[in-house]
Coordinates of C-alpha atoms and ligand atoms in Angstrom, one line a residue:
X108 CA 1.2 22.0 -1.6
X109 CA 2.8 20.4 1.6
X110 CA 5.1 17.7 1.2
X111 CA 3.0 15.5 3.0
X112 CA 0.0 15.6 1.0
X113 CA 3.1 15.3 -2.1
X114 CA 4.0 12.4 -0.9
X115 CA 0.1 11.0 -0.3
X116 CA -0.9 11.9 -4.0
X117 CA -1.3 8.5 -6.1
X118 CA -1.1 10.4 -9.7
X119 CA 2.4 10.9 -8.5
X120 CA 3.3 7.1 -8.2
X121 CA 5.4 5.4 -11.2
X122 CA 5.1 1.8 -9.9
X123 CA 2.3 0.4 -7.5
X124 CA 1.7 -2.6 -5.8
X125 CA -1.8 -3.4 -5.1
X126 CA -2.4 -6.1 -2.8
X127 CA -6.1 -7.5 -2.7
X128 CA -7.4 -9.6 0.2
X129 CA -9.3 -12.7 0.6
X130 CA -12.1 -11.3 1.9
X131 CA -12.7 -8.4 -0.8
X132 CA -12.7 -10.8 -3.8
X133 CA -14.4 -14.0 -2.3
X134 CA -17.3 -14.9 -0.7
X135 CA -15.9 -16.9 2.4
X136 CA -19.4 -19.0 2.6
X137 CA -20.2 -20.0 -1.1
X138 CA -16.1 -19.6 -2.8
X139 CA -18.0 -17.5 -5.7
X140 CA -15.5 -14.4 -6.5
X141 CA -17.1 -10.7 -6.1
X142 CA -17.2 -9.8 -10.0
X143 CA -18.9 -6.4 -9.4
X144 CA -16.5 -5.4 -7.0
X145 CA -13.5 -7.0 -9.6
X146 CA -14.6 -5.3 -12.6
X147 CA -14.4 -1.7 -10.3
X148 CA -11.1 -2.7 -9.7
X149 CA -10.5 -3.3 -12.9
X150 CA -11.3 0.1 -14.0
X151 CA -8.9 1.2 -11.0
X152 CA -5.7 -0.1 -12.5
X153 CA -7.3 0.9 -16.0
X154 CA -7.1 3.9 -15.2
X155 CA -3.6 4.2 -13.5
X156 CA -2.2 2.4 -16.5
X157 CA -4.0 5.0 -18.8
X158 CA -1.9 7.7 -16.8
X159 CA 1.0 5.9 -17.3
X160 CA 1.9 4.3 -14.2
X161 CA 3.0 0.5 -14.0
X162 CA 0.8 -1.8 -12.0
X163 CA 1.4 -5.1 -10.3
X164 CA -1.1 -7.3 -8.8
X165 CA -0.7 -9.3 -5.7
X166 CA -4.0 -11.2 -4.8
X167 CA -4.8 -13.8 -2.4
X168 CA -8.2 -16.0 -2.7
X169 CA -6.8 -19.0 -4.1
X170 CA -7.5 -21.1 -1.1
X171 CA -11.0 -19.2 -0.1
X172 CA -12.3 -19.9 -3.4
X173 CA -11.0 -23.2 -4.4
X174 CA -11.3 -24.9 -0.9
X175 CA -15.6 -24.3 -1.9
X176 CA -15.1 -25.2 -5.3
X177 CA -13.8 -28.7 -4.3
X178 CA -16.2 -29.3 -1.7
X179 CA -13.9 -29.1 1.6
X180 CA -15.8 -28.6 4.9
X181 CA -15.6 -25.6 7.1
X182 CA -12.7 -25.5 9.5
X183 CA -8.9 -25.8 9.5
X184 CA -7.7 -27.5 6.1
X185 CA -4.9 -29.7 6.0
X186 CA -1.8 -28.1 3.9
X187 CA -1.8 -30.8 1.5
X188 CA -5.8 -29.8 1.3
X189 CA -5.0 -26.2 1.3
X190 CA -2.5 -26.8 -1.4
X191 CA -5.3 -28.6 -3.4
X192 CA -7.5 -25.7 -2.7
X193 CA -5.2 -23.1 -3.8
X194 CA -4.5 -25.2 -7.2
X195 CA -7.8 -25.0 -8.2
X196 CA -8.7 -21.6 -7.0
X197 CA -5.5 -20.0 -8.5
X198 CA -6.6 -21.0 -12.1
X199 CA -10.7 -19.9 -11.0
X200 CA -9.4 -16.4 -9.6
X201 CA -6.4 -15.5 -12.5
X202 CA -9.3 -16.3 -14.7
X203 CA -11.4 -14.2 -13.6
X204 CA -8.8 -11.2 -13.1
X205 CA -7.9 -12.3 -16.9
X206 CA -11.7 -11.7 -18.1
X207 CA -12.1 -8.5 -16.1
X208 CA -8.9 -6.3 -17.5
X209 CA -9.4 -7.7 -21.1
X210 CA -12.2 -5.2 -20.9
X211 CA -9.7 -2.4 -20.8
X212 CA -7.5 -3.8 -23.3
X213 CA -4.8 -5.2 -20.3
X214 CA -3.0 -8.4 -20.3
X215 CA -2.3 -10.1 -17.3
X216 CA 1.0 -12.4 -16.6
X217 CA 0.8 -15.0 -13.5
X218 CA 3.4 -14.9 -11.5
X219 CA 3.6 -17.1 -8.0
X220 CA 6.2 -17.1 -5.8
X221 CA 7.6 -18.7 -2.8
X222 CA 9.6 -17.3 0.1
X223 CA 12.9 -18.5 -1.7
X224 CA 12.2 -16.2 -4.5
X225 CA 12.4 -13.1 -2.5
X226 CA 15.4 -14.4 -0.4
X227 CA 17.6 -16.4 -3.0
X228 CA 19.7 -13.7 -5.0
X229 CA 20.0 -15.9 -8.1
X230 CA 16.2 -16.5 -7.7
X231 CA 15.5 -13.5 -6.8
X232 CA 17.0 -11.5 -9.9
X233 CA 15.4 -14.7 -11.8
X234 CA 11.5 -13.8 -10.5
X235 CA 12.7 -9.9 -10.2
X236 CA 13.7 -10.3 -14.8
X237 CA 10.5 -11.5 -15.5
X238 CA 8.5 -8.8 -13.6
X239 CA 10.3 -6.2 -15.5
X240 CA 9.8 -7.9 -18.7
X241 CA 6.1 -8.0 -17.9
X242 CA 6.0 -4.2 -17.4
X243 CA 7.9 -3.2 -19.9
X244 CA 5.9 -5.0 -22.5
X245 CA 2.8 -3.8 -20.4
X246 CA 1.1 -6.4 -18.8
X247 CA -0.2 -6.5 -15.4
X248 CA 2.1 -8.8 -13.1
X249 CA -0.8 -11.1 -10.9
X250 CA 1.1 -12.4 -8.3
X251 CA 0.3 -14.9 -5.4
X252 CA 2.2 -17.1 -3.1
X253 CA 3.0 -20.5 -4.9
X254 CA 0.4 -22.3 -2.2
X255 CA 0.6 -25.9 -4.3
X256 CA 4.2 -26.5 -3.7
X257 CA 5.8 -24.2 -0.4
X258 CA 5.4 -26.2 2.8
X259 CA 4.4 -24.7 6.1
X260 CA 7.8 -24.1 7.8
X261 CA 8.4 -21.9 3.8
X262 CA 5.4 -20.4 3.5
X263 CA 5.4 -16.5 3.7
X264 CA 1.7 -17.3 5.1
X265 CA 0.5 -13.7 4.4
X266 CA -0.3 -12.3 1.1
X267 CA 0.7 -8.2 3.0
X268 CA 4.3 -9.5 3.4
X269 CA 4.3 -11.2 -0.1
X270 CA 3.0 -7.6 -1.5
X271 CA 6.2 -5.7 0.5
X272 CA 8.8 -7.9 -0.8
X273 CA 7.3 -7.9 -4.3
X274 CA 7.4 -3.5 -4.1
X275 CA 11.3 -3.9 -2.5
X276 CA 12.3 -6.7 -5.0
X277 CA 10.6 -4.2 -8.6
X278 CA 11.4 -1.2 -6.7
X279 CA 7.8 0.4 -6.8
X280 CA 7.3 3.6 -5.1
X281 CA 3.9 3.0 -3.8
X282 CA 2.2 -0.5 -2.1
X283 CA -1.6 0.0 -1.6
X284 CA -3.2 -2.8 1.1
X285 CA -6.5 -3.1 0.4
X286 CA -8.6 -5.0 3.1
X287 CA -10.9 -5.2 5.4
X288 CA -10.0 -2.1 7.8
X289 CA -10.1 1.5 7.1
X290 CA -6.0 1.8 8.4
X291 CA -4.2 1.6 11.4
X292 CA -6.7 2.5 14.6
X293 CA -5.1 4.4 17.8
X294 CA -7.3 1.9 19.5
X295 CA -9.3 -1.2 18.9
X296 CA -12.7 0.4 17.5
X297 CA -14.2 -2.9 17.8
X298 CA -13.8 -1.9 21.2
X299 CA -13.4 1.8 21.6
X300 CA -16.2 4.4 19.9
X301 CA -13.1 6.9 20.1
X302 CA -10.4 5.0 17.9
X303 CA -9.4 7.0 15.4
X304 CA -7.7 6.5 12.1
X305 CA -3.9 7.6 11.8
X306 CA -3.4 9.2 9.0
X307 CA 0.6 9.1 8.4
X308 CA 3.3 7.2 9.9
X309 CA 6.9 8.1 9.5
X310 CA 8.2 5.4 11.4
X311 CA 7.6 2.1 13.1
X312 CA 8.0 2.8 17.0
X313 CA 6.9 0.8 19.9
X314 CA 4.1 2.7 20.3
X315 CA 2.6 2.2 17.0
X316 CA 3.2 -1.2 17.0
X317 CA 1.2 -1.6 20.2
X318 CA -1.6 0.0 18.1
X319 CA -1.7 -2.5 15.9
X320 CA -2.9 -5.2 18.9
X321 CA -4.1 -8.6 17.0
X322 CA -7.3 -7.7 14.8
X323 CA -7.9 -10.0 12.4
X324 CA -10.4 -10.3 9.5
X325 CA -12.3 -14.2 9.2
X326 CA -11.0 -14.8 5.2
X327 CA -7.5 -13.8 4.8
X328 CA -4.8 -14.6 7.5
X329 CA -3.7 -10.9 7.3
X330 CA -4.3 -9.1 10.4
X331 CA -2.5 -5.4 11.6
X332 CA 0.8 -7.3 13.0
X333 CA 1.7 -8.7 9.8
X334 CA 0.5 -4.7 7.9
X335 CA 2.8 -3.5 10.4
X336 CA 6.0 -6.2 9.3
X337 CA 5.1 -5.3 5.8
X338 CA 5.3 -1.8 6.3
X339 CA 8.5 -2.0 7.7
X340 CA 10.0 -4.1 4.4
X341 CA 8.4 -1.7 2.4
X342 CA 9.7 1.7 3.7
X343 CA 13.0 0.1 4.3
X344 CA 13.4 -0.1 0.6
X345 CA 12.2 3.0 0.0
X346 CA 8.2 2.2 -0.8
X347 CA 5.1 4.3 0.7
X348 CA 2.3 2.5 1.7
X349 CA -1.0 2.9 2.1
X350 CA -3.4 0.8 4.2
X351 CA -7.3 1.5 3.7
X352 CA -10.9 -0.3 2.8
X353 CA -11.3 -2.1 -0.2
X354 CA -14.9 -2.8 0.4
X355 CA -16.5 -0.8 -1.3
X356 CA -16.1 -0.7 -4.9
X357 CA -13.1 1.2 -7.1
X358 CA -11.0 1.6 -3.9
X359 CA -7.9 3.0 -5.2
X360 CA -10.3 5.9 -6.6
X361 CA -11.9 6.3 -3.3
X362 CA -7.9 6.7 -2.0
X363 CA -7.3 9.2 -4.4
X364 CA -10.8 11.1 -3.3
X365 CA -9.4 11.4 0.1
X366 CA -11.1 8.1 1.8
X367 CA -9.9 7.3 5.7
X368 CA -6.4 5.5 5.5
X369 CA -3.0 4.7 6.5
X370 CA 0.0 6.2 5.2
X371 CA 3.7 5.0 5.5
X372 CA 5.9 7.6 4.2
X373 CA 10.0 6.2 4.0
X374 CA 12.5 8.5 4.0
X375 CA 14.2 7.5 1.2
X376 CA 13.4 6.6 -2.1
X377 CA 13.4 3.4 -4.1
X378 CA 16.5 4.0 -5.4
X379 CA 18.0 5.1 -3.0
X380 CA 16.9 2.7 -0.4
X381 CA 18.4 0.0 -3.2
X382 CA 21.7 1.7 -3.6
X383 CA 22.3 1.8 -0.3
X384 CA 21.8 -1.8 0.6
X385 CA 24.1 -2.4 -2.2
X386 CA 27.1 -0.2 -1.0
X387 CA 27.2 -1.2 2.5
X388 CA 25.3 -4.1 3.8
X389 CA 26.6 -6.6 1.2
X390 CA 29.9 -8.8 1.1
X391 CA 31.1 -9.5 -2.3
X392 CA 32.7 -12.3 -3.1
X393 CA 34.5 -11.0 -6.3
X394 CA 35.9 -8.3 -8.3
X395 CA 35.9 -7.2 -11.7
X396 CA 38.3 -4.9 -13.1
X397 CA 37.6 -2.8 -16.1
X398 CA 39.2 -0.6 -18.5
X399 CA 39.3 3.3 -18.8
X400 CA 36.7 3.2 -21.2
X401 CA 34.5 1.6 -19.4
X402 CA 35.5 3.1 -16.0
X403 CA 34.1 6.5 -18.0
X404 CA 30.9 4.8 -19.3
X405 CA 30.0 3.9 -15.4
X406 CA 30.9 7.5 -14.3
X407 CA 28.6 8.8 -17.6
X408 CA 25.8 6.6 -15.6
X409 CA 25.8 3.6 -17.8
X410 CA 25.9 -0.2 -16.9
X411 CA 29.0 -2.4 -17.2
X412 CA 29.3 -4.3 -20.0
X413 CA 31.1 -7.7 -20.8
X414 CA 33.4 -5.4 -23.7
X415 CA 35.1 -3.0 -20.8
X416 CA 35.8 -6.2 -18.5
X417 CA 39.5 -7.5 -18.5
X418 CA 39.7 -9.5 -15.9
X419 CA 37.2 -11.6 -13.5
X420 CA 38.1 -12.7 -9.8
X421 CA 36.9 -14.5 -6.7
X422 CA 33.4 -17.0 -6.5
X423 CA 30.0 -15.7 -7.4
X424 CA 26.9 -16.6 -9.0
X425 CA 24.2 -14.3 -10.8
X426 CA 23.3 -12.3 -8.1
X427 CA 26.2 -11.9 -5.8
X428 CA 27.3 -8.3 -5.2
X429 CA 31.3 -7.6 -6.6
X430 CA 34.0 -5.0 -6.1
X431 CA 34.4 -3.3 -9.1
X432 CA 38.1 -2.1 -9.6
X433 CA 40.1 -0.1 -12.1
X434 CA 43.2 -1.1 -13.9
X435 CA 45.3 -0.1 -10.5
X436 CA 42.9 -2.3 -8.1
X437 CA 41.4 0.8 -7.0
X438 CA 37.4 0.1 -6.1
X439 CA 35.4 2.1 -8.2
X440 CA 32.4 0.8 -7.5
X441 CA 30.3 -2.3 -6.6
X442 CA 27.0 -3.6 -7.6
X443 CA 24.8 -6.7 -8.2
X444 CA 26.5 -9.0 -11.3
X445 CA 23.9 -10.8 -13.6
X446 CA 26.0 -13.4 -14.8
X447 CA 28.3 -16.2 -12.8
X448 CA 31.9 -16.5 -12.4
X449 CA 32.3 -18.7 -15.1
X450 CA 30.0 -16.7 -17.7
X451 CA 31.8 -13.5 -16.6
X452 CA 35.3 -15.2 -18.1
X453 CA 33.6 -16.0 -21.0
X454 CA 32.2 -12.8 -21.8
X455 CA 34.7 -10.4 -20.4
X456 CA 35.6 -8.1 -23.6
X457 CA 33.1 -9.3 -25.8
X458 CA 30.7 -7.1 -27.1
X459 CA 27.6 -8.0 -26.3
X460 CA 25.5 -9.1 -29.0
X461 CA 28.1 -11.9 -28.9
X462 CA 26.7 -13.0 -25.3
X463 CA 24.7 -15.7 -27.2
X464 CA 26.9 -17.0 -29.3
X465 CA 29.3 -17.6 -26.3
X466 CA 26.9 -19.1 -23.9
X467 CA 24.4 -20.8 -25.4
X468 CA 21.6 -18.7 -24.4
X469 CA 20.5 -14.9 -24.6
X470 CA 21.0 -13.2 -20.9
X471 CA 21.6 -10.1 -19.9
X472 CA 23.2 -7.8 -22.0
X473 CA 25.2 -6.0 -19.3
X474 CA 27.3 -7.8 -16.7
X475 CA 26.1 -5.1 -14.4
X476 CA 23.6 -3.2 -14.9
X477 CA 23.4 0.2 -13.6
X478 CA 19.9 0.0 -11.5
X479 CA 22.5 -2.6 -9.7
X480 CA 25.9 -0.5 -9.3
X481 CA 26.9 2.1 -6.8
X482 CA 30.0 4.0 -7.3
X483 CA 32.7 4.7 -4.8
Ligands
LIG744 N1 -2.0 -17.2 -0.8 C1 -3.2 -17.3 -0.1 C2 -4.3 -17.5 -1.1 O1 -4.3 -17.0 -2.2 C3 -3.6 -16.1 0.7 C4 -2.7 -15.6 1.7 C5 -3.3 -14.5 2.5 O2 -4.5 -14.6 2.9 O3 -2.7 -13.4 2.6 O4 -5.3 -18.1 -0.8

């Protein structure tokens, strides 16, 4: 086999992002949701969870379907009418994803986010927890832009960019766009019989950004330019991605069968695309310094935890990356720390069942943990 059709084969994935457009799931004239073409897609991530992999949801169609359902006219909608909209349509379309995977056995957890989520570390590791949690206890994550409450100038706007951030912030390996086009086109083929399909991209030059040009489907607000920004998230932290046609029904199948499509193939890898951005592009604000014992544990590949801390310095908040020093002030390592300042001196040498007890609430049960930590 040939790396490159390795790294196109979706049995391989471990974590996938699928993100669904407007105009697959909703009718743009009447707001009804396509419930053929949902129950195929249910069967889709069925299937992938059957085989193991972990699946997370990102769908847009809140506004499509709840800006009918409540009677708007056609046209431009006000954002306090879009946010109406997208109240009403959120609780029609989760519904209706809810109903469709209950027919494979699959619970679904509704997640919306705003921009802040994705940029805010402490809100970030907040929305990135209860992801995990989600998998782990093996629900599917549906996940759209909280439209009710982000204002214009705070919207991410675009359900493709929402899907990249979501793979970079859960680490997934794989983020499938599923919309209206069969990938990214050489040339328009609205406007040229000889546009072809490309079928891999390794990286995001001028040239293939000039292929993207403005197309733009009538539903969503998704058009190549913003595929093209969401690639560039996505490889930068290490996620493939695919680009191809949902329209027709059980798309991801149709992927896997060899359909026309768009792939985006990093160099990296999740993991190492994360441990990277924690080594060098990050300024930590504080240290920790830990004992022998523990200095071992991290060099056995373990987290940090409160027990081999004996001493906490500088300002930081859940979140915030920290040196990580031995008992000489030698950096050992440094990594993402999931409790604040003032937790850490609370904690530091407690075992951690005692977390608690000593704060008042259950957290984290390391201070780092190791998916967050990058030795020297
Ligand atoms: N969050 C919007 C919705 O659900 C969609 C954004 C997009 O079209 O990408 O209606």
């Amino acid at each position: 086999m040939s790396p490159h059709r390795q790294t196109r084969d979706l049995s391989a994935a471990r974590r996938i992002v699928i993100k669904i457009g407007s105009s697959l799931l909703v009718d743009d004239e009447h707001g009804t949701i396509h419930r053929k073409w949902l129950a195929a897609m249910a069967e889709d991530v069925a299937r992938l969870c059957g085989r193991g992999q972990e699946v997370l949801i990102v769908s847009s169609g809140a506004i499509a379907v709840g800006r009918r359902h409540l009677k708007f006219a056609d046209g431009n909608l006000r954002l306090e009418e879009k946010q109406a909209a997208a109240a009403t349509g959120m609780l029609r379309l989760a519904h209706a994803y809810q109903e469709e995977l209950a027919h494979h056995d699959l619970t679904m957890g509704q997640v919306l986010l705003t921009l802040d989520d994705s940029e805010n570390r402490r809100r970030y590791i907040n929305a990135r927890n209860t992801l995990e949690t989600l998998l782990r206890l093996g629900a599917v994550p549906l996940i759209n832009e909280n439209d009710t409450v982000a204002t214009d100038e705070i919207r991410l706007g675009d359900n493709d960019r929402l899907g990249a951030r979501v793979a970079a912030m859960v680490s997934a390996d794989t983020l499938i766009l599923l919309s209206d086009v069969d990938g990214l086109y050489t040339t328009d083929p609205r406007r040229d019989e000889n546009a072809t399909v490309i079928p891999e991209v390794y990286e995001i030059t001028p040239e293939i950004e000039a292929m993207a040009g403005q197309a733009q489907s009538s539903v969503g607000t998704g058009g190549m330019v913003t595929k093209l920004a969401a690639a560039k998230v996505a490889m930068s932290a290490g996620c493939r991605m695919v680009i191809a046609n949902g329209h027709e029904l059980n798309p991801v199948r149709r992927i896997e069968e060899g359909a026309s499509c768009t792939w985006f193939i990093p160099k990296g890898t999740p993991r190492s695309a994360r441990k990277h951005w924690i080594a060098g592009t990050l300024n930590p604000t504080g240290k920790l310094i830990v004992d022998d014992g523990a200095l071992k544990a991290l060099k056995g590949g373990k987290s940090l935890l409160p027990a081999g801390v004996v001493n906490v310095e500088g300002r930081f908040q859940k979140g915030d990356a920290v040196i990580v020093v031995n008992g000489d002030g030698t950096e050992v390592g440094r990594g993402l720390v999931a409790y604040s300042l003032k937790d850490a001196r609370l904690l530091m040498g407690h075992k951690s069942s005692e977390i608690e007890g000593l704060l008042g609430y259950r957290g984290a049960d390391e201070l780092i943990h190791r998916d967050d930590l990058v030795l020297s």
